[in-house]
Amino acid sequence: MQCPRCKNEDPKYFYRDENQIYCRKCIQFGRVNIDEVIQPKTYKCKKHRVKAHLNFELTDAQKKASVQLKENALKGIDSLVYACCGAGKTEICFETITAFLNAGKKIGFAIPRRQVVLEICERLKKAYPRLKVIAVCQGHTDVDDGDLIVCTMHQLYRYHQTFDLLILDEVDAFPYKNNDMLEAIALNACKGVKVMLSATPSRQLLLKAENGQLSIIELFVRPHGHPLIVPRCIILADFFQLIHLLFFMKRHGGQWLVFVPTIAMADAYGKWLSVFMPCSSFTSKTLCKEEILDRFKNHQLTVLFTSTILERGVTFKGVHVAVLQSSHPVFDESSLIQIVGRVGRDPNNPTGHALLYADKKNHAIKRCIYALQKMNESLLDLHECSG
């Protein structure tokens, strides 16, 4: 037995209802019987005559990656874009998106997190102002068809065999990471070419690239050309970590994004420190999320304590980051690389501080530092070749 939607074959997820057997693994998307043939919904397609509007020019490295990605896609080759945080992964896809739009193809852009869906949707609207670009996620499901569809991974169940080009962003992030059901639904949504974007791809994806199952496109340099920030690891007992950080903040100044392992810790620290300085917390349970992010972006807050919810998909100009208890299991190599990647993205301020506080330097911390150092070595090699 196999579910026609999520491809589940585990007997424990199947349930018999009289003469029908249906899958319970993907029941959240509606009931589907194992002998059912899912009929694709018809979505409108038309040829366009558009080009992406950018208020900046791509760097030579971005142009090279962009051309390679388009060539792969037009040949029907799946690609993995392995690019550092802030390298411009979305912009690298624009040339490919434009080619498929002008050929009358259907395009989907899927992202794990709702907040990032809304942000990417706005960026695509600015790039393609003449097109109907829609976001399909929680709170935005009344309209599910447009010239460009941006959605969460979960919403891909609506688009069985729909997309000629499906771009899967942040494939290393929760809840898509290690989720067989969502991966199967994504595969079902694509009838053409897949493009996967990641700053921290899984070993499985890298192995597929090594085995020739997909093409890998690497980009480890940000548009401003400066090296990536490599974090400093500070070994201290948990109790002393916040004290050391406060003294460091006072000495160096600036605006700080401080990651902690639990929601309760973020709320407690944010509430306590707000007595002494402009400070708040931001977690999945925070009310008025947009208001707090706007206050931080407008420099009305000096410190923002947060959980891993802000580890990716957001950009703050000139921010420093710190991670308290970074050896906690919630912070893996991928998470730490994403967190450190918040620093140095602004062309006018490409440097900054990244501090990893821990009671010991565990494997995830070592791998994070090593990975960023290796990316910087690639940048050094590129400069030497250019010289």
Short mmCIF file of C-alpha atoms in Angstrom, two decimals:
data_model
loop_
_atom_site.label_atom_id
_atom_site.label_comp_id
_atom_site.label_asym_id
_atom_site.label_seq_id
_atom_site.Cartn_x
_atom_site.Cartn_y
_atom_site.Cartn_z
CA MET A 1 0.00 0.00 0.00
CA GLN A 2 1.14 3.51 -0.81
CA CYS A 3 -0.52 6.87 -0.26
CA PRO A 4 -0.90 8.65 -3.62
CA ARG A 5 -0.20 12.01 -1.97
CA CYS A 6 2.56 11.59 0.64
CA LYS A 7 3.92 8.22 -0.64
CA ASN A 8 3.66 6.70 2.83
CA GLU A 9 4.04 2.90 2.89
CA ASP A 10 4.11 2.39 6.68
CA PRO A 11 1.12 0.16 7.61
CA LYS A 12 0.62 1.86 10.98
CA TYR A 13 -0.60 5.03 9.21
CA PHE A 14 -3.32 3.29 7.19
CA TYR A 15 -6.88 2.93 8.45
CA ARG A 16 -9.76 0.88 7.03
CA ASP A 17 -13.17 2.54 6.84
CA GLU A 18 -15.62 -0.11 5.60
CA ASN A 19 -14.34 -0.95 2.09
CA GLN A 20 -11.88 1.94 1.85
CA ILE A 21 -8.35 2.31 3.21
CA TYR A 22 -7.00 5.83 3.70
CA CYS A 23 -3.75 7.40 4.89
CA ARG A 24 -3.59 9.03 8.30
CA LYS A 25 -0.07 10.40 7.92
CA CYS A 26 -1.25 13.30 5.73
CA ILE A 27 -4.85 13.45 6.99
CA GLN A 28 -4.30 17.11 7.97
CA PHE A 29 -4.57 17.93 4.25
CA GLY A 30 -7.84 16.02 3.85
CA ARG A 31 -8.65 12.36 3.45
CA VAL A 32 -7.20 10.46 0.51
CA ASN A 33 -7.82 6.75 -0.17
CA ILE A 34 -4.90 4.59 -1.30
CA ASP A 35 -6.67 3.61 -4.55
CA GLU A 36 -7.61 7.20 -5.31
CA VAL A 37 -6.19 9.01 -8.34
CA ILE A 38 -5.58 12.63 -7.36
CA GLN A 39 -6.87 14.89 -10.10
CA PRO A 40 -4.70 18.00 -10.54
CA LYS A 41 -6.57 21.26 -10.25
CA THR A 42 -6.27 23.47 -13.30
CA TYR A 43 -4.34 26.68 -12.69
CA LYS A 44 -4.07 29.45 -15.26
CA CYS A 45 -0.91 29.73 -17.36
CA LYS A 46 -0.04 32.37 -19.92
CA LYS A 47 3.04 33.64 -21.68
CA HIS A 48 4.42 36.89 -20.36
CA ARG A 49 6.84 39.45 -21.70
CA VAL A 50 8.54 40.59 -18.54
CA LYS A 51 11.93 41.09 -16.97
CA ALA A 52 12.92 41.43 -13.33
CA HIS A 53 13.27 44.97 -12.02
CA LEU A 54 16.14 45.35 -9.55
CA ASN A 55 17.38 48.55 -7.93
CA PHE A 56 20.91 47.17 -8.00
CA GLU A 57 23.12 45.22 -10.38
CA LEU A 58 24.12 41.63 -9.71
CA THR A 59 27.79 41.04 -8.96
CA ASP A 60 29.92 39.00 -11.36
CA ALA A 61 29.70 36.00 -9.02
CA GLN A 62 25.90 36.31 -8.83
CA LYS A 63 25.61 36.65 -12.61
CA LYS A 64 27.69 33.52 -13.13
CA ALA A 65 25.50 31.54 -10.70
CA SER A 66 22.35 32.99 -12.27
CA VAL A 67 23.35 31.95 -15.79
CA GLN A 68 24.32 28.45 -14.65
CA LEU A 69 21.02 28.01 -12.84
CA LYS A 70 18.99 29.12 -15.90
CA GLU A 71 20.93 26.82 -18.21
CA ASN A 72 20.32 23.87 -15.89
CA ALA A 73 16.61 24.63 -15.58
CA LEU A 74 16.06 25.00 -19.33
CA LYS A 75 17.76 21.62 -19.81
CA GLY A 76 15.47 20.05 -17.19
CA ILE A 77 18.28 19.58 -14.64
CA ASP A 78 17.47 19.96 -10.93
CA SER A 79 19.85 22.27 -9.04
CA LEU A 80 21.05 22.90 -5.50
CA VAL A 81 22.12 26.49 -4.89
CA TYR A 82 24.56 26.28 -1.98
CA ALA A 83 25.13 29.92 -1.01
CA CYS A 84 26.17 31.65 2.18
CA CYS A 85 23.70 33.76 4.16
CA GLY A 86 23.27 37.12 2.46
CA ALA A 87 24.65 35.99 -0.91
CA GLY A 88 21.38 36.83 -2.69
CA LYS A 89 19.91 33.38 -3.34
CA THR A 90 16.50 34.81 -4.27
CA GLU A 91 17.96 37.28 -6.77
CA ILE A 92 20.01 34.50 -8.39
CA CYS A 93 16.70 32.82 -9.30
CA PHE A 94 15.22 35.85 -11.10
CA GLU A 95 16.71 35.12 -14.52
CA THR A 96 15.37 31.54 -14.39
CA ILE A 97 11.95 32.73 -13.18
CA THR A 98 11.80 35.27 -16.01
CA ALA A 99 12.65 32.64 -18.65
CA PHE A 100 9.90 30.31 -17.42
CA LEU A 101 7.34 33.13 -17.13
CA ASN A 102 8.00 34.21 -20.71
CA ALA A 103 7.66 30.61 -21.86
CA GLY A 104 4.20 30.35 -20.31
CA LYS A 105 5.25 27.99 -17.51
CA LYS A 106 3.83 27.72 -14.00
CA ILE A 107 6.18 28.69 -11.16
CA GLY A 108 6.02 28.05 -7.44
CA PHE A 109 8.28 29.38 -4.68
CA ALA A 110 7.94 27.38 -1.46
CA ILE A 111 9.41 28.29 1.94
CA PRO A 112 9.04 26.57 5.34
CA ARG A 113 8.08 29.64 7.40
CA ARG A 114 5.07 31.94 6.98
CA GLN A 115 6.96 35.13 7.85
CA VAL A 116 9.52 34.51 5.13
CA VAL A 117 6.75 33.71 2.61
CA LEU A 118 5.32 37.20 3.11
CA GLU A 119 8.76 38.81 2.81
CA ILE A 120 9.68 36.93 -0.39
CA CYS A 121 6.26 37.71 -1.85
CA GLU A 122 6.87 41.44 -1.38
CA ARG A 123 10.31 41.19 -3.00
CA LEU A 124 8.86 39.37 -6.01
CA LYS A 125 6.07 41.97 -6.34
CA LYS A 126 8.70 44.70 -6.56
CA ALA A 127 10.72 42.69 -9.09
CA TYR A 128 7.65 41.88 -11.24
CA PRO A 129 5.21 44.79 -10.67
CA ARG A 130 3.00 43.86 -13.64
CA LEU A 131 2.33 40.33 -12.43
CA LYS A 132 -0.11 38.93 -9.91
CA VAL A 133 2.17 37.60 -7.16
CA ILE A 134 0.30 35.87 -4.35
CA ALA A 135 1.22 34.52 -0.92
CA VAL A 136 -0.47 31.29 0.16
CA CYS A 137 0.03 30.60 3.86
CA GLN A 138 -1.82 30.77 7.15
CA GLY A 139 -4.22 33.69 6.94
CA HIS A 140 -3.73 34.04 3.16
CA THR A 141 -5.54 31.11 1.52
CA ASP A 142 -8.59 32.76 -0.06
CA VAL A 143 -6.70 33.21 -3.34
CA ASP A 144 -4.53 30.30 -4.44
CA ASP A 145 -3.72 31.12 -8.07
CA GLY A 146 -1.59 33.82 -9.65
CA ASP A 147 1.22 34.45 -12.10
CA LEU A 148 3.72 33.70 -9.32
CA ILE A 149 2.76 31.59 -6.32
CA VAL A 150 4.72 31.91 -3.06
CA CYS A 151 3.64 29.48 -0.35
CA THR A 152 4.67 27.52 2.70
CA MET A 153 5.78 23.92 2.20
CA HIS A 154 2.53 22.70 3.78
CA GLN A 155 0.42 24.55 1.20
CA LEU A 156 2.02 22.60 -1.66
CA TYR A 157 -0.63 19.92 -1.15
CA ARG A 158 -2.98 22.22 -3.12
CA TYR A 159 -0.77 22.05 -6.22
CA HIS A 160 -0.57 18.41 -7.26
CA GLN A 161 1.46 18.17 -10.51
CA THR A 162 1.18 21.93 -11.06
CA PHE A 163 4.60 23.56 -11.26
CA ASP A 164 6.96 23.50 -14.22
CA LEU A 165 9.51 25.22 -11.96
CA LEU A 166 9.41 24.74 -8.21
CA ILE A 167 11.90 26.67 -6.07
CA LEU A 168 12.29 25.23 -2.58
CA ASP A 169 13.95 27.74 -0.27
CA GLU A 170 15.58 26.88 3.08
CA VAL A 171 15.31 23.13 2.55
CA ASP A 172 17.44 22.70 5.68
CA ALA A 173 14.87 24.40 7.92
CA PHE A 174 12.07 23.10 10.14
CA PRO A 175 9.49 21.80 9.35
CA TYR A 176 10.70 20.65 5.90
CA LYS A 177 14.01 19.27 7.14
CA ASN A 178 13.89 15.47 7.65
CA ASN A 179 10.12 15.48 6.94
CA ASP A 180 9.40 12.67 4.47
CA MET A 181 5.75 13.66 4.16
CA LEU A 182 6.44 17.28 3.15
CA GLU A 183 9.21 16.17 0.80
CA ALA A 184 6.83 13.77 -0.97
CA ILE A 185 4.14 16.47 -1.25
CA ALA A 186 6.73 18.86 -2.72
CA LEU A 187 7.79 16.23 -5.26
CA ASN A 188 4.15 15.68 -6.22
CA ALA A 189 3.62 19.43 -6.70
CA CYS A 190 6.41 19.61 -9.29
CA LYS A 191 5.99 18.21 -12.78
CA GLY A 192 9.14 19.88 -14.09
CA VAL A 193 12.36 21.27 -12.62
CA LYS A 194 13.24 21.69 -8.94
CA VAL A 195 15.64 24.28 -7.55
CA MET A 196 16.70 23.93 -3.91
CA LEU A 197 18.23 26.86 -2.02
CA SER A 198 20.25 26.51 1.17
CA ALA A 199 23.09 28.05 3.14
CA THR A 200 23.44 24.82 5.10
CA PRO A 201 22.42 21.87 2.89
CA SER A 202 22.08 18.43 4.42
CA ARG A 203 24.63 15.69 3.83
CA GLN A 204 22.00 13.80 1.81
CA LEU A 205 21.63 16.69 -0.66
CA LEU A 206 25.39 17.08 -1.00
CA LEU A 207 25.68 13.35 -1.67
CA LYS A 208 23.03 13.62 -4.40
CA ALA A 209 25.10 16.39 -5.97
CA GLU A 210 28.26 14.28 -5.72
CA ASN A 211 26.44 11.35 -7.34
CA GLY A 212 25.24 13.51 -10.23
CA GLN A 213 21.56 13.41 -9.25
CA LEU A 214 21.44 17.20 -9.22
CA SER A 215 23.73 20.07 -10.16
CA ILE A 216 25.33 22.10 -7.37
CA ILE A 217 25.92 25.84 -7.73
CA GLU A 218 28.11 27.37 -5.02
CA LEU A 219 28.27 31.03 -4.02
CA PHE A 220 30.18 31.87 -0.84
CA VAL A 221 30.65 35.60 -1.34
CA ARG A 222 28.25 38.36 -0.41
CA PRO A 223 27.62 41.23 -2.84
CA HIS A 224 29.82 43.60 -0.84
CA GLY A 225 32.78 41.19 -1.21
CA HIS A 226 33.81 41.21 2.46
CA PRO A 227 34.58 37.97 4.33
CA LEU A 228 31.84 36.23 6.30
CA ILE A 229 31.82 36.83 10.04
CA VAL A 230 33.40 33.92 11.94
CA PRO A 231 32.02 33.73 15.49
CA ARG A 232 34.05 33.93 18.67
CA CYS A 233 33.35 31.14 21.16
CA ILE A 234 33.42 32.18 24.83
CA ILE A 235 33.50 29.36 27.38
CA LEU A 236 31.68 30.30 30.58
CA ALA A 237 29.25 28.72 33.01
CA ASP A 238 25.60 29.46 32.15
CA PHE A 239 25.20 31.87 35.06
CA PHE A 240 28.05 34.16 33.94
CA GLN A 241 27.23 34.26 30.22
CA LEU A 242 24.62 37.03 30.36
CA ILE A 243 26.79 39.10 32.73
CA HIS A 244 29.76 38.90 30.35
CA LEU A 245 27.52 39.78 27.39
CA LEU A 246 26.12 42.87 29.14
CA PHE A 247 29.64 44.17 29.83
CA PHE A 248 30.61 43.42 26.20
CA MET A 249 27.55 45.30 24.92
CA LYS A 250 28.33 48.30 27.12
CA ARG A 251 31.94 48.40 25.89
CA HIS A 252 31.20 47.98 22.16
CA GLY A 253 27.71 49.46 21.82
CA GLY A 254 25.49 48.73 18.84
CA GLN A 255 22.27 46.82 18.41
CA TRP A 256 22.09 43.19 19.51
CA LEU A 257 20.05 40.14 18.57
CA VAL A 258 20.48 37.63 21.41
CA PHE A 259 19.43 34.01 20.86
CA VAL A 260 18.50 31.75 23.77
CA PRO A 261 17.40 28.10 23.77
CA THR A 262 13.89 28.49 25.23
CA ILE A 263 10.89 30.76 24.89
CA ALA A 264 10.65 31.16 28.68
CA MET A 265 14.28 32.36 28.85
CA ALA A 266 13.76 34.89 26.04
CA ASP A 267 10.67 36.35 27.73
CA ALA A 268 12.32 36.43 31.18
CA TYR A 269 15.52 38.13 30.00
CA GLY A 270 13.60 40.56 27.79
CA LYS A 271 11.34 41.61 30.64
CA TRP A 272 14.16 41.93 33.18
CA LEU A 273 16.57 43.87 30.96
CA SER A 274 13.86 46.26 29.71
CA VAL A 275 14.11 47.98 33.12
CA PHE A 276 17.65 49.10 32.27
CA MET A 277 17.61 49.63 28.48
CA PRO A 278 15.31 49.53 25.43
CA CYS A 279 14.80 45.79 25.22
CA SER A 280 12.16 43.22 24.31
CA SER A 281 11.69 39.56 23.39
CA PHE A 282 10.46 37.85 20.23
CA THR A 283 9.28 34.22 20.07
CA SER A 284 6.60 32.14 18.35
CA LYS A 285 4.23 33.10 21.19
CA THR A 286 4.88 36.83 20.97
CA LEU A 287 1.88 39.05 20.29
CA CYS A 288 2.25 42.03 17.93
CA LYS A 289 5.21 40.46 16.13
CA GLU A 290 5.26 43.02 13.31
CA GLU A 291 5.29 45.91 15.77
CA ILE A 292 8.29 44.54 17.68
CA LEU A 293 10.26 43.82 14.49
CA ASP A 294 9.54 47.33 13.22
CA ARG A 295 10.75 48.83 16.51
CA PHE A 296 13.96 46.83 16.26
CA LYS A 297 14.51 47.72 12.60
CA ASN A 298 13.93 51.40 13.43
CA HIS A 299 16.53 51.21 16.25
CA GLN A 300 13.97 51.83 18.97
CA LEU A 301 15.24 48.69 20.72
CA THR A 302 18.87 48.06 21.66
CA VAL A 303 18.51 44.36 22.50
CA LEU A 304 16.06 41.76 21.26
CA PHE A 305 16.06 38.35 22.97
CA THR A 306 14.74 35.67 20.68
CA SER A 307 14.36 31.95 20.11
CA THR A 308 15.45 30.28 16.88
CA ILE A 309 12.41 31.81 15.15
CA LEU A 310 14.64 34.67 13.91
CA GLU A 311 17.60 32.53 12.89
CA ARG A 312 16.81 32.96 9.19
CA GLY A 313 14.75 34.91 6.69
CA VAL A 314 15.18 38.34 8.30
CA THR A 315 17.74 41.08 7.71
CA PHE A 316 18.70 43.79 10.19
CA LYS A 317 21.24 46.41 9.15
CA GLY A 318 24.36 46.65 11.31
CA VAL A 319 23.22 44.14 13.93
CA HIS A 320 25.47 42.09 16.25
CA VAL A 321 24.44 38.64 17.51
CA ALA A 322 25.10 36.55 20.57
CA VAL A 323 23.95 33.05 21.47
CA LEU A 324 23.58 32.13 25.13
CA GLN A 325 24.01 28.42 25.98
CA SER A 326 24.97 27.73 22.36
CA SER A 327 25.92 24.14 23.26
CA HIS A 328 22.20 23.45 23.95
CA PRO A 329 20.78 20.73 21.61
CA VAL A 330 18.36 23.22 20.03
CA PHE A 331 21.35 24.89 18.33
CA ASP A 332 22.79 22.57 15.68
CA GLU A 333 25.43 23.44 13.09
CA SER A 334 22.85 24.67 10.59
CA SER A 335 21.13 26.86 13.17
CA LEU A 336 24.36 28.47 14.36
CA ILE A 337 25.51 29.24 10.81
CA GLN A 338 22.18 30.90 10.08
CA ILE A 339 22.34 32.93 13.29
CA VAL A 340 25.88 34.16 12.62
CA GLY A 341 24.73 34.93 9.08
CA ARG A 342 22.59 37.79 10.41
CA VAL A 343 25.80 39.79 10.93
CA GLY A 344 27.65 41.78 8.25
CA ARG A 345 24.96 41.71 5.56
CA ASP A 346 24.78 45.50 5.15
CA PRO A 347 27.15 46.80 2.41
CA ASN A 348 27.63 49.98 4.47
CA ASN A 349 28.46 48.00 7.60
CA PRO A 350 29.90 44.61 6.55
CA THR A 351 31.49 43.78 9.91
CA GLY A 352 30.17 43.04 13.38
CA HIS A 353 30.35 40.83 16.43
CA ALA A 354 29.10 37.24 16.68
CA LEU A 355 29.53 35.62 20.09
CA LEU A 356 28.77 31.99 20.95
CA TYR A 357 28.59 31.50 24.73
CA ALA A 358 28.87 27.91 25.92
CA ASP A 359 30.00 25.79 28.85
CA LYS A 360 31.94 23.70 26.32
CA LYS A 361 32.75 23.85 22.62
CA ASN A 362 30.64 21.01 21.24
CA HIS A 363 30.55 19.46 17.76
CA ALA A 364 27.94 21.89 16.39
CA ILE A 365 30.00 24.94 17.43
CA LYS A 366 33.19 23.49 15.95
CA ARG A 367 31.43 22.60 12.68
CA CYS A 368 29.87 26.08 12.44
CA ILE A 369 33.24 27.80 12.82
CA TYR A 370 34.92 25.38 10.42
CA ALA A 371 32.22 25.79 7.73
CA LEU A 372 32.45 29.61 7.80
CA GLN A 373 36.24 29.50 7.68
CA LYS A 374 36.09 27.19 4.63
CA MET A 375 33.67 29.57 2.89
CA ASN A 376 36.08 32.44 3.52
CA GLU A 377 38.90 30.36 2.06
CA SER A 378 36.83 30.04 -1.13
CA LEU A 379 36.47 33.83 -1.16
CA LEU A 380 40.24 34.21 -0.72
CA ASP A 381 40.86 31.80 -3.62
CA LEU A 382 38.43 33.82 -5.77
CA HIS A 383 40.28 37.08 -5.00
CA GLU A 384 43.64 35.43 -5.82
CA CYS A 385 42.29 34.19 -9.16
CA SER A 386 40.92 37.66 -9.93
CA GLY A 387 44.28 39.18 -9.02
#
